[in-house]
Structure formats: structure tokens, C-alpha cells
Coordinates of C-alpha atoms in Angstrom, one line a residue:
M289 CA -57.3 -24.6 -58.1
G290 CA -60.6 -23.0 -56.9
K291 CA -62.6 -25.5 -58.9
M292 CA -60.8 -28.4 -57.3
S293 CA -61.8 -30.2 -54.1
T294 CA -59.4 -30.2 -51.1
P295 CA -58.2 -33.7 -51.8
E296 CA -57.7 -32.8 -55.5
R297 CA -55.8 -29.6 -54.6
S298 CA -53.6 -31.4 -52.0
W299 CA -52.8 -34.2 -54.4
A300 CA -51.9 -31.8 -57.2
L301 CA -49.7 -29.8 -54.8
Y302 CA -47.4 -32.8 -54.6
D303 CA -46.5 -32.2 -58.2
W304 CA -45.7 -28.6 -57.1
A305 CA -43.5 -30.0 -54.4
N306 CA -41.5 -32.7 -56.1
S307 CA -41.1 -31.0 -59.5
A308 CA -38.5 -28.7 -58.0
Y309 CA -36.4 -31.9 -57.6
S310 CA -37.0 -32.9 -61.2
I311 CA -35.6 -29.6 -62.6
V312 CA -32.9 -28.8 -60.1
V313 CA -31.5 -32.3 -59.4
V314 CA -32.5 -34.4 -62.4
T315 CA -32.4 -31.9 -65.2
A316 CA -30.5 -28.7 -64.5
I317 CA -28.1 -27.9 -61.7
F318 CA -27.0 -31.3 -60.4
P319 CA -26.0 -32.7 -63.8
L320 CA -23.8 -29.7 -64.4
Y321 CA -22.5 -29.9 -60.9
F322 CA -21.7 -33.6 -61.5
K323 CA -20.1 -33.0 -64.9
A324 CA -17.9 -30.3 -63.4
S325 CA -16.9 -32.7 -60.6
A326 CA -16.1 -35.5 -63.1
S327 CA -14.2 -33.1 -65.3
E328 CA -11.9 -32.0 -62.4
A329 CA -11.2 -35.7 -61.8
G330 CA -10.1 -36.1 -65.4
I331 CA -13.2 -37.8 -66.9
A332 CA -13.9 -37.0 -70.6
A333 CA -17.1 -35.1 -71.3
S334 CA -18.6 -38.0 -73.4
S335 CA -17.7 -40.5 -70.6
S336 CA -19.2 -38.4 -67.8
T337 CA -22.4 -38.1 -69.9
A338 CA -22.4 -41.9 -70.3
Y339 CA -21.9 -42.4 -66.5
W340 CA -24.8 -40.0 -65.8
G341 CA -27.0 -42.1 -68.1
Y342 CA -25.8 -45.3 -66.4
A343 CA -26.7 -43.8 -62.9
N344 CA -30.2 -43.0 -64.1
S345 CA -30.5 -46.6 -65.4
I346 CA -29.4 -48.2 -62.1
A347 CA -31.9 -46.1 -60.1
T348 CA -34.8 -47.0 -62.4
L349 CA -33.8 -50.7 -62.4
L350 CA -33.9 -50.9 -58.6
V351 CA -37.3 -49.1 -58.4
S352 CA -38.7 -51.3 -61.2
I353 CA -37.7 -54.5 -59.4
L354 CA -39.6 -53.4 -56.2
A355 CA -42.5 -51.6 -57.8
P356 CA -45.0 -54.4 -58.5
L357 CA -44.7 -56.2 -55.2
L358 CA -44.7 -52.9 -53.1
G359 CA -47.7 -51.7 -55.2
T360 CA -49.6 -54.9 -54.5
I361 CA -48.9 -54.7 -50.7
A362 CA -50.0 -51.0 -50.7
D363 CA -53.4 -51.9 -52.0
F364 CA -54.2 -53.3 -48.5
K365 CA -55.9 -50.7 -46.2
G366 CA -53.5 -48.2 -44.6
F367 CA -50.4 -49.2 -46.5
K368 CA -50.5 -46.7 -49.5
K369 CA -49.7 -43.6 -47.5
R370 CA -47.0 -45.4 -45.4
F371 CA -45.1 -46.4 -48.5
F372 CA -45.6 -42.9 -50.0
T373 CA -44.2 -41.3 -46.9
F374 CA -41.2 -43.6 -46.7
F375 CA -40.1 -43.0 -50.3
A376 CA -40.8 -39.3 -50.2
S377 CA -38.7 -39.0 -47.0
L378 CA -35.8 -41.0 -48.6
G379 CA -35.8 -38.6 -51.6
V380 CA -35.8 -35.5 -49.4
I381 CA -33.1 -36.7 -47.1
F382 CA -30.6 -37.7 -49.8
T383 CA -31.3 -34.5 -51.7
L384 CA -30.0 -32.8 -48.6
M385 CA -27.0 -35.1 -48.7
L386 CA -26.0 -33.8 -52.1
S387 CA -25.2 -30.5 -50.4
V388 CA -22.8 -32.0 -47.8
V389 CA -20.8 -34.6 -49.9
P390 CA -17.5 -33.0 -51.1
N391 CA -17.8 -31.9 -54.7
N392 CA -14.7 -33.8 -55.7
Q393 CA -16.2 -37.1 -54.7
W394 CA -18.1 -37.7 -58.0
L395 CA -18.8 -41.4 -57.3
I396 CA -20.3 -40.7 -53.9
L397 CA -22.4 -37.9 -55.5
L398 CA -23.7 -40.4 -58.1
G399 CA -24.5 -42.8 -55.2
C400 CA -26.5 -40.2 -53.4
F401 CA -28.3 -39.3 -56.7
I402 CA -29.3 -42.9 -57.2
L403 CA -30.9 -42.9 -53.7
T404 CA -32.7 -39.7 -54.3
S405 CA -34.0 -41.1 -57.6
I406 CA -35.3 -44.2 -55.8
G407 CA -37.1 -42.0 -53.3
F408 CA -38.5 -39.8 -56.0
A409 CA -39.7 -42.6 -58.3
G410 CA -40.9 -44.8 -55.4
A411 CA -43.1 -42.0 -54.0
N412 CA -44.5 -41.3 -57.4
I413 CA -45.8 -44.9 -57.7
F414 CA -48.2 -44.3 -54.8
Y415 CA -48.8 -40.7 -55.6
D416 CA -50.0 -41.6 -59.1
A417 CA -52.2 -44.4 -57.6
F418 CA -53.9 -41.9 -55.3
L419 CA -55.4 -40.3 -58.4
V420 CA -58.3 -42.8 -58.2
D421 CA -58.9 -41.8 -54.5
V422 CA -59.1 -38.0 -55.0
T423 CA -61.3 -37.6 -58.0
D424 CA -63.8 -39.4 -60.3
K425 CA -63.3 -40.9 -63.8
E426 CA -64.7 -37.9 -65.6
R427 CA -62.3 -35.5 -64.0
M428 CA -59.1 -37.6 -63.9
H429 CA -57.5 -36.1 -67.1
R430 CA -58.1 -32.5 -65.9
V431 CA -56.8 -33.1 -62.4
S432 CA -53.8 -35.0 -63.7
A433 CA -53.0 -32.2 -66.2
N434 CA -53.5 -29.5 -63.6
G435 CA -51.1 -31.4 -61.3
Y436 CA -48.4 -31.3 -64.0
A437 CA -49.1 -27.7 -64.7
L438 CA -48.7 -26.8 -61.0
G439 CA -45.5 -28.8 -61.0
Y440 CA -44.0 -26.7 -63.8
I441 CA -45.1 -23.5 -62.2
G442 CA -44.1 -24.4 -58.7
S443 CA -40.7 -25.7 -59.8
T444 CA -39.7 -22.4 -61.3
I445 CA -39.7 -20.7 -57.9
P446 CA -36.8 -22.7 -56.2
F447 CA -35.2 -22.9 -59.6
V448 CA -35.1 -19.1 -60.1
I449 CA -33.8 -18.7 -56.5
S450 CA -31.1 -21.3 -57.2
I451 CA -30.1 -19.7 -60.5
A452 CA -29.9 -16.3 -58.7
F453 CA -27.4 -17.8 -56.2
I454 CA -25.3 -19.4 -58.9
I455 CA -25.2 -16.3 -61.2
L456 CA -24.4 -14.0 -58.3
A457 CA -21.6 -16.4 -57.3
Q458 CA -20.3 -16.5 -60.9
Q459 CA -20.3 -12.7 -61.0
E460 CA -18.6 -12.5 -57.6
I461 CA -21.4 -10.4 -56.3
M462 CA -21.9 -12.8 -53.5
P463 CA -18.9 -14.0 -51.5
I464 CA -19.5 -17.7 -52.2
S465 CA -18.2 -20.1 -54.9
V466 CA -20.4 -21.6 -57.6
T467 CA -20.0 -24.9 -55.8
V468 CA -21.5 -23.6 -52.6
A469 CA -24.2 -21.9 -54.5
S470 CA -25.1 -25.2 -56.1
Q471 CA -25.1 -26.9 -52.7
I472 CA -27.5 -24.2 -51.5
A473 CA -29.8 -25.1 -54.4
F474 CA -29.9 -28.7 -53.2
V475 CA -30.9 -27.5 -49.7
I476 CA -33.7 -25.3 -51.1
T477 CA -35.0 -28.1 -53.2
A478 CA -35.2 -30.5 -50.4
L479 CA -37.0 -28.1 -48.1
W480 CA -39.4 -27.1 -50.9
W481 CA -40.2 -30.8 -51.5
G482 CA -40.7 -31.6 -47.9
L483 CA -42.8 -28.5 -47.1
F484 CA -45.3 -28.9 -49.9
T485 CA -45.7 -32.6 -49.3
I486 CA -47.6 -31.8 -46.0
P487 CA -51.0 -31.1 -47.6
M488 CA -50.8 -34.5 -49.4
L489 CA -50.1 -36.3 -46.1
K490 CA -52.8 -34.3 -44.3
N491 CA -55.7 -34.3 -46.7
V492 CA -55.4 -37.4 -49.0
E493 CA -56.6 -40.8 -47.8
Q494 CA -56.8 -44.2 -49.4
K495 CA -60.5 -44.5 -50.4
Y496 CA -60.2 -47.7 -52.5
Y497 CA -58.4 -50.6 -50.9
V498 CA -58.3 -54.3 -50.3
D499 CA -59.1 -55.4 -46.7
R500 CA -56.1 -56.5 -44.7
V501 CA -55.3 -60.2 -44.3
R502 CA -53.3 -62.2 -41.9
H503 CA -50.3 -62.7 -44.2
P504 CA -50.2 -59.6 -46.5
V505 CA -46.8 -60.3 -48.1
A506 CA -47.7 -63.9 -49.1
T507 CA -51.2 -62.8 -50.3
S508 CA -49.5 -60.0 -52.3
F509 CA -47.4 -62.5 -54.1
K510 CA -50.7 -64.4 -55.0
K511 CA -52.3 -61.1 -56.1
L512 CA -49.3 -60.3 -58.2
F513 CA -49.3 -63.7 -59.8
L514 CA -53.0 -63.3 -60.6
T515 CA -52.4 -59.9 -62.1
L516 CA -49.7 -61.3 -64.3
K517 CA -52.1 -64.0 -65.5
N518 CA -55.0 -61.6 -66.1
I519 CA -53.2 -58.6 -67.6
K520 CA -53.3 -60.1 -71.1
A521 CA -57.0 -60.5 -70.8
Y522 CA -57.4 -56.7 -70.9
R523 CA -56.3 -56.0 -74.5
A524 CA -56.5 -52.2 -74.1
L525 CA -54.5 -52.2 -70.9
F526 CA -51.8 -54.6 -72.2
I527 CA -51.3 -52.8 -75.5
F528 CA -51.3 -49.4 -73.8
L529 CA -48.5 -50.6 -71.4
L530 CA -46.4 -51.7 -74.4
A531 CA -46.9 -48.4 -76.1
Y532 CA -46.1 -46.5 -72.9
F533 CA -43.0 -48.7 -72.5
F534 CA -41.5 -47.2 -75.6
Y535 CA -42.7 -43.6 -75.9
I536 CA -42.2 -42.6 -72.3
D537 CA -38.7 -43.9 -72.4
G538 CA -37.9 -41.3 -75.0
V539 CA -39.7 -38.6 -73.1
H540 CA -37.8 -39.3 -69.8
T541 CA -34.5 -39.7 -71.6
I542 CA -34.7 -36.4 -73.3
I543 CA -35.6 -34.8 -69.9
T544 CA -32.8 -36.4 -67.9
M545 CA -30.1 -36.0 -70.6
S546 CA -30.9 -32.5 -71.8
T547 CA -28.4 -30.5 -69.8
A548 CA -25.6 -33.0 -70.4
Y549 CA -26.5 -32.8 -74.1
G550 CA -26.4 -29.0 -74.2
S551 CA -23.1 -29.0 -72.3
D552 CA -21.5 -31.3 -74.8
L553 CA -22.6 -28.8 -77.5
G554 CA -20.6 -26.1 -75.8
L555 CA -23.4 -24.1 -74.2
D556 CA -22.4 -22.5 -70.9
A557 CA -24.1 -23.3 -67.6
T558 CA -26.0 -20.0 -67.3
T559 CA -27.5 -20.4 -70.8
L560 CA -28.6 -23.9 -70.1
L561 CA -30.3 -22.9 -66.9
I562 CA -32.2 -20.0 -68.5
V563 CA -33.3 -22.3 -71.4
L564 CA -34.6 -24.9 -68.9
F565 CA -36.4 -22.2 -67.0
V566 CA -38.2 -21.0 -70.1
T567 CA -39.1 -24.6 -70.9
Q568 CA -40.8 -24.9 -67.5
I569 CA -42.8 -21.7 -68.2
I570 CA -44.0 -23.0 -71.6
A571 CA -44.8 -26.5 -70.2
A572 CA -47.3 -25.2 -67.6
P573 CA -50.0 -23.8 -70.0
F574 CA -49.5 -26.5 -72.5
S575 CA -50.1 -29.2 -69.9
M576 CA -53.5 -27.5 -69.1
L577 CA -54.1 -27.2 -72.8
F578 CA -53.6 -30.9 -73.4
G579 CA -56.1 -31.5 -70.5
K580 CA -58.7 -29.3 -72.0
L581 CA -58.3 -30.6 -75.5
S582 CA -58.7 -34.1 -74.3
D583 CA -62.3 -33.2 -73.4
R584 CA -62.9 -32.9 -77.1
F585 CA -60.4 -35.2 -78.7
N586 CA -59.8 -37.8 -75.9
E587 CA -56.6 -38.6 -74.1
K588 CA -55.3 -41.2 -76.6
R589 CA -55.4 -38.7 -79.6
M590 CA -53.7 -36.0 -77.6
I591 CA -51.0 -38.4 -76.5
A592 CA -50.4 -39.3 -80.1
V593 CA -50.0 -35.6 -81.0
G594 CA -47.4 -35.3 -78.3
I595 CA -45.5 -38.4 -79.7
L596 CA -45.5 -36.8 -83.2
V597 CA -43.9 -33.6 -81.7
Y598 CA -41.2 -35.8 -80.1
I599 CA -40.4 -37.5 -83.3
F600 CA -39.8 -34.1 -84.9
I601 CA -37.6 -33.2 -81.9
C602 CA -35.4 -36.3 -82.5
I603 CA -35.0 -35.4 -86.1
Y604 CA -34.3 -31.7 -85.4
A605 CA -31.7 -32.7 -82.7
Y606 CA -29.6 -34.6 -85.2
F607 CA -29.0 -31.3 -87.1
L608 CA -28.6 -29.1 -84.0
E609 CA -25.5 -26.9 -84.1
T610 CA -26.2 -23.5 -82.5
A611 CA -27.6 -22.1 -79.3
L612 CA -30.7 -20.9 -81.2
D613 CA -31.3 -24.5 -82.3
F614 CA -31.1 -25.6 -78.7
W615 CA -33.6 -22.9 -77.7
I616 CA -36.0 -24.1 -80.4
L617 CA -35.6 -27.7 -79.3
A618 CA -36.3 -26.8 -75.7
I619 CA -39.5 -24.9 -76.6
L620 CA -40.7 -27.9 -78.6
V621 CA -40.1 -30.2 -75.6
G622 CA -42.0 -27.8 -73.4
T623 CA -45.1 -27.9 -75.5
S624 CA -45.5 -31.7 -75.1
Q625 CA -43.7 -33.2 -72.2
G626 CA -46.2 -32.4 -69.5
G627 CA -49.3 -33.2 -71.6
V628 CA -48.0 -36.6 -72.7
Q629 CA -47.1 -37.6 -69.1
A630 CA -50.3 -36.2 -67.5
L631 CA -52.7 -37.8 -70.0
S632 CA -50.8 -41.1 -69.9
R633 CA -51.4 -41.2 -66.1
S634 CA -55.1 -40.4 -66.3
Y635 CA -55.7 -42.7 -69.3
F636 CA -54.2 -45.6 -67.5
A637 CA -56.1 -44.8 -64.3
K638 CA -59.3 -45.2 -66.2
L639 CA -58.4 -48.7 -67.4
I640 CA -57.6 -50.3 -64.1
P641 CA -59.7 -51.5 -61.1
K642 CA -59.7 -48.8 -58.4
E643 CA -59.2 -51.2 -55.4
S644 CA -56.0 -52.4 -57.1
S645 CA -54.7 -49.1 -58.2
N646 CA -51.3 -49.5 -56.5
E647 CA -50.8 -52.9 -57.9
F648 CA -51.5 -51.8 -61.5
F649 CA -49.6 -48.6 -61.1
G650 CA -46.7 -50.8 -60.0
F651 CA -46.8 -52.3 -63.4
Y652 CA -47.3 -48.9 -65.0
N653 CA -44.1 -47.9 -63.2
I654 CA -42.2 -51.0 -64.1
F655 CA -43.0 -50.6 -67.8
G656 CA -42.0 -46.9 -67.6
K657 CA -38.9 -47.4 -65.5
F658 CA -37.6 -50.5 -67.3
A659 CA -38.0 -48.6 -70.5
A660 CA -36.1 -45.7 -69.0
I661 CA -33.1 -48.1 -68.6
I662 CA -32.9 -48.4 -72.4
G663 CA -33.0 -44.8 -73.4
P664 CA -30.1 -43.3 -71.3
V665 CA -27.9 -46.3 -72.2
L666 CA -28.8 -46.0 -75.9
V667 CA -27.9 -42.3 -75.9
G668 CA -24.7 -42.8 -73.8
A669 CA -23.5 -45.8 -75.9
T670 CA -24.3 -44.1 -79.2
A671 CA -22.5 -40.9 -78.1
Q672 CA -19.4 -42.9 -77.1
I673 CA -19.4 -45.0 -80.3
T674 CA -19.9 -42.1 -82.7
G675 CA -18.3 -39.4 -80.6
N676 CA -21.4 -37.3 -81.4
T677 CA -24.2 -36.6 -78.9
N678 CA -26.6 -35.6 -81.7
S679 CA -26.6 -39.1 -83.0
G680 CA -27.4 -40.4 -79.5
V681 CA -30.5 -38.2 -79.3
F682 CA -31.6 -39.1 -82.8
S683 CA -31.4 -42.8 -81.9
L684 CA -34.4 -42.2 -79.6
I685 CA -36.7 -41.8 -82.6
I686 CA -37.3 -45.6 -82.8
L687 CA -38.8 -45.6 -79.4
F688 CA -41.4 -42.9 -80.3
V689 CA -42.3 -44.6 -83.6
I690 CA -42.9 -48.0 -82.0
G691 CA -44.8 -46.4 -79.1
G692 CA -47.0 -44.4 -81.5
I693 CA -47.9 -47.3 -83.6
L694 CA -48.9 -49.4 -80.6
L695 CA -50.9 -46.6 -79.1
L696 CA -53.0 -46.4 -82.3
R697 CA -53.9 -50.0 -81.7
V698 CA -55.3 -49.5 -78.3
R699 CA -59.1 -50.0 -78.1
E700 CA -61.2 -49.5 -75.0
D701 CA -62.5 -53.0 -74.3
G702 CA -64.5 -52.2 -71.2
E703 CA -63.8 -52.1 -67.4
P704 CA -61.3 -54.7 -66.1
V705 CA -62.6 -57.2 -63.5
S706 CA -61.3 -57.1 -59.9
T707 CA -58.1 -59.0 -59.2
T708 CA -58.8 -59.2 -55.4
I709 CA -58.2 -62.6 -53.8
S710 CA -58.5 -63.9 -50.3
S711 CA -55.7 -65.0 -48.1

């Protein structure tokens, strides 16, 4: 952190802020909270896992529809931070709502989760696009990787506090139920997210932008159409987006479905939470390691290494039977998930025109999010058809194989031209 500038540190701290949401709400506590709620309502375990996957797909679909247009509008001077603030606030508010909705209202809980997911994913579009504003091309991979590392480290603090409340409630050491302890975890997460977003709002400004015009929405549609026409002209950019479409789907699906998967295998909630905590600890140094190794081997090769690890994970998951197997699987995920995501972000940022970063990151988001619709549905449907969650996870291997093959075909063809047009 000491080697980073104030804008770089402030930008990276948002990973510290919102990663608490990723582990507590998306990955760990809320999925178990939801599955317990659904179980009490008489919903079968495999069906509740499928509904969880469908909810993730609905949220990503809604964000994906909005992402390109909102990103194009945000490229105009002064809009990027406004949109970031709106979506981050939406996520924080509805994370708080998870703590007040009665735990027996599983459908309402899913509805609030969809809104928190929209806020989280929407804010990330503009957060990622701010990478071009806070650092230079030579430092992007390091800053991006450090952001992910901070996210893994920072998320462990509210996660550990939340686990402590839940375990103390389970052991009846604290005079509260596990339900109340989980709700406290959602409050802690929302406050953590909101508090550590402040440096981003205070110190990060839009450095590259398109000058405002009289009719920004109409002009944004024109810019969007021009981008759609020109995107195929940038071979490296287009092929990378196709590769990203497939492999990041598998990465996100494994993250979002992991606790539901472990629960179906018979692991208790405490074990699952501890495993996820250890995964976060492992992911932090490996994210920084990926960033450092990319200095020598470049981002594309290191992303390919991460994809190979995930292919092995899918194969191993098919034969998973014991708690030890799940531990090994979680450790393997921890070695690669942060590095793959961080280097994908920085690699893409180097391929796009800086003044249109939001617009292009809108496409980056839509490729990632539309892909994320396929993965959870694939896992959920396969689990329901076969009655075996292991088969669902194994089915993700096709996404990594296709993504890896396409990534190897990416060639850096030079800087893209500007897509700016007049009103």
C-alpha cells in the first residue's frame, strides 16, 4: 500500500469494502441462511440450490441489459462517479434489508438478494472502469491484483466477526438464535461496505472522459452503436471478450454455488464457513503472486495457468466425497480465483481507449454477466436431472476448455482507435 498513490490506494480499498459482501452474502452466510429458510418451507435441497442459481441468473441478466448503455453515458464528464455512487448505495441498503425481512419469507429474501446483486455488480462496472483513471498502463496489473488481495484480506475481518456471532449462538454462549446472528452479519457487512467506500468517493476522480453534449442519452445510443460496429475491428479485444465470456462464467459459478454445493454434500454450516475463511486467506497472497508473475510471463499466460487449475478443479469435484476432498477443492480455488479475475480486468483495461473506459467495461460486464447466467443454470439443471451436485460442477469444465482455447488465440494487435462521436 505504501508504494501506491492516494488514488490507487483509495481505488483498491473499494475491493476491501465490497469483498465482505461477496463472501458473507454471495458465498457463505446468506446462501446457508436462504437454504435453511427454504428447507423450513418444505423445499427440497436440490430445488433450493436450483432456485439460488436462478436468482443469481436473474440478477446478472438485469445488470447485463443495462450495462452497455449506462457505461456509455458514464463516459461523459461527471457521470461515472454518480452512477458508481447510486449502485453502491443500492447494494448497501438492500444488504441491510436482508437483516429485517422475516427469515421464513424465502421468496422476499431472494428478491432482496437480487437487488443487492444488482447494486454490487452495477457499482463494479464503474469501479473497474476507474482503473484507467487511477494508474498508468505499466502498473495496471499490479494495482488490480493488489485490489483483489486487499479484498480477500479485508473481507476476512467482518467474516470472522460474523462467524463468531453464529458459532456463539450455536453453542448457546450468546443469548441469541442463529437466525439473529446471521442477520447481525448482514448489518456488519453493509456497514463495512459503506464505510470503506468513502475513500473511493473522496479521492478518485474521472480523469479520462468525453465532453458533455446536449443530448447525452441519444448520443450514448450513437456511441454504443458505433462501438458495436467497431468492436470486431479489434481482433485482440473481440477474441478476449469471447474467451472471458466462457472462463469467467465458470469462475463465478464456482464461487456463488460453493456453499450450496458443500451443504448438499452433507457438510455442516460451521465447517463450510471455516473452509471459506481459509480460502480467503490463501487467495490474498496468490492474487499478489499472480500480479508479480505477470511482470515476467505477462497477464495472458498467467490467466491461462489459472484456467488450467480450474479445469482440474472441475474434474476433482466430480469425484468429491469427503470433507477432506472439499478442503482440497477450496484450497485449489483459492490459489487461482483472485489472480484470474484481477489480471483479466487489467489485461482488458490495456486493450481499450481510456476516454471510453465505461463504455467498454460495460461490454466487459455484459460478456461476464451474460455468461454467468449460463453457469448457475447449468449446475442447477444438471443437479436436478441427475440428482447429483457433483455432476453439475463437472459440467462447468466445458466453459473453461472453450475459454482457454480462445484465450490462446488472442494477439495484441495494437491500440484501439477512439470511438468518440459528436452529438
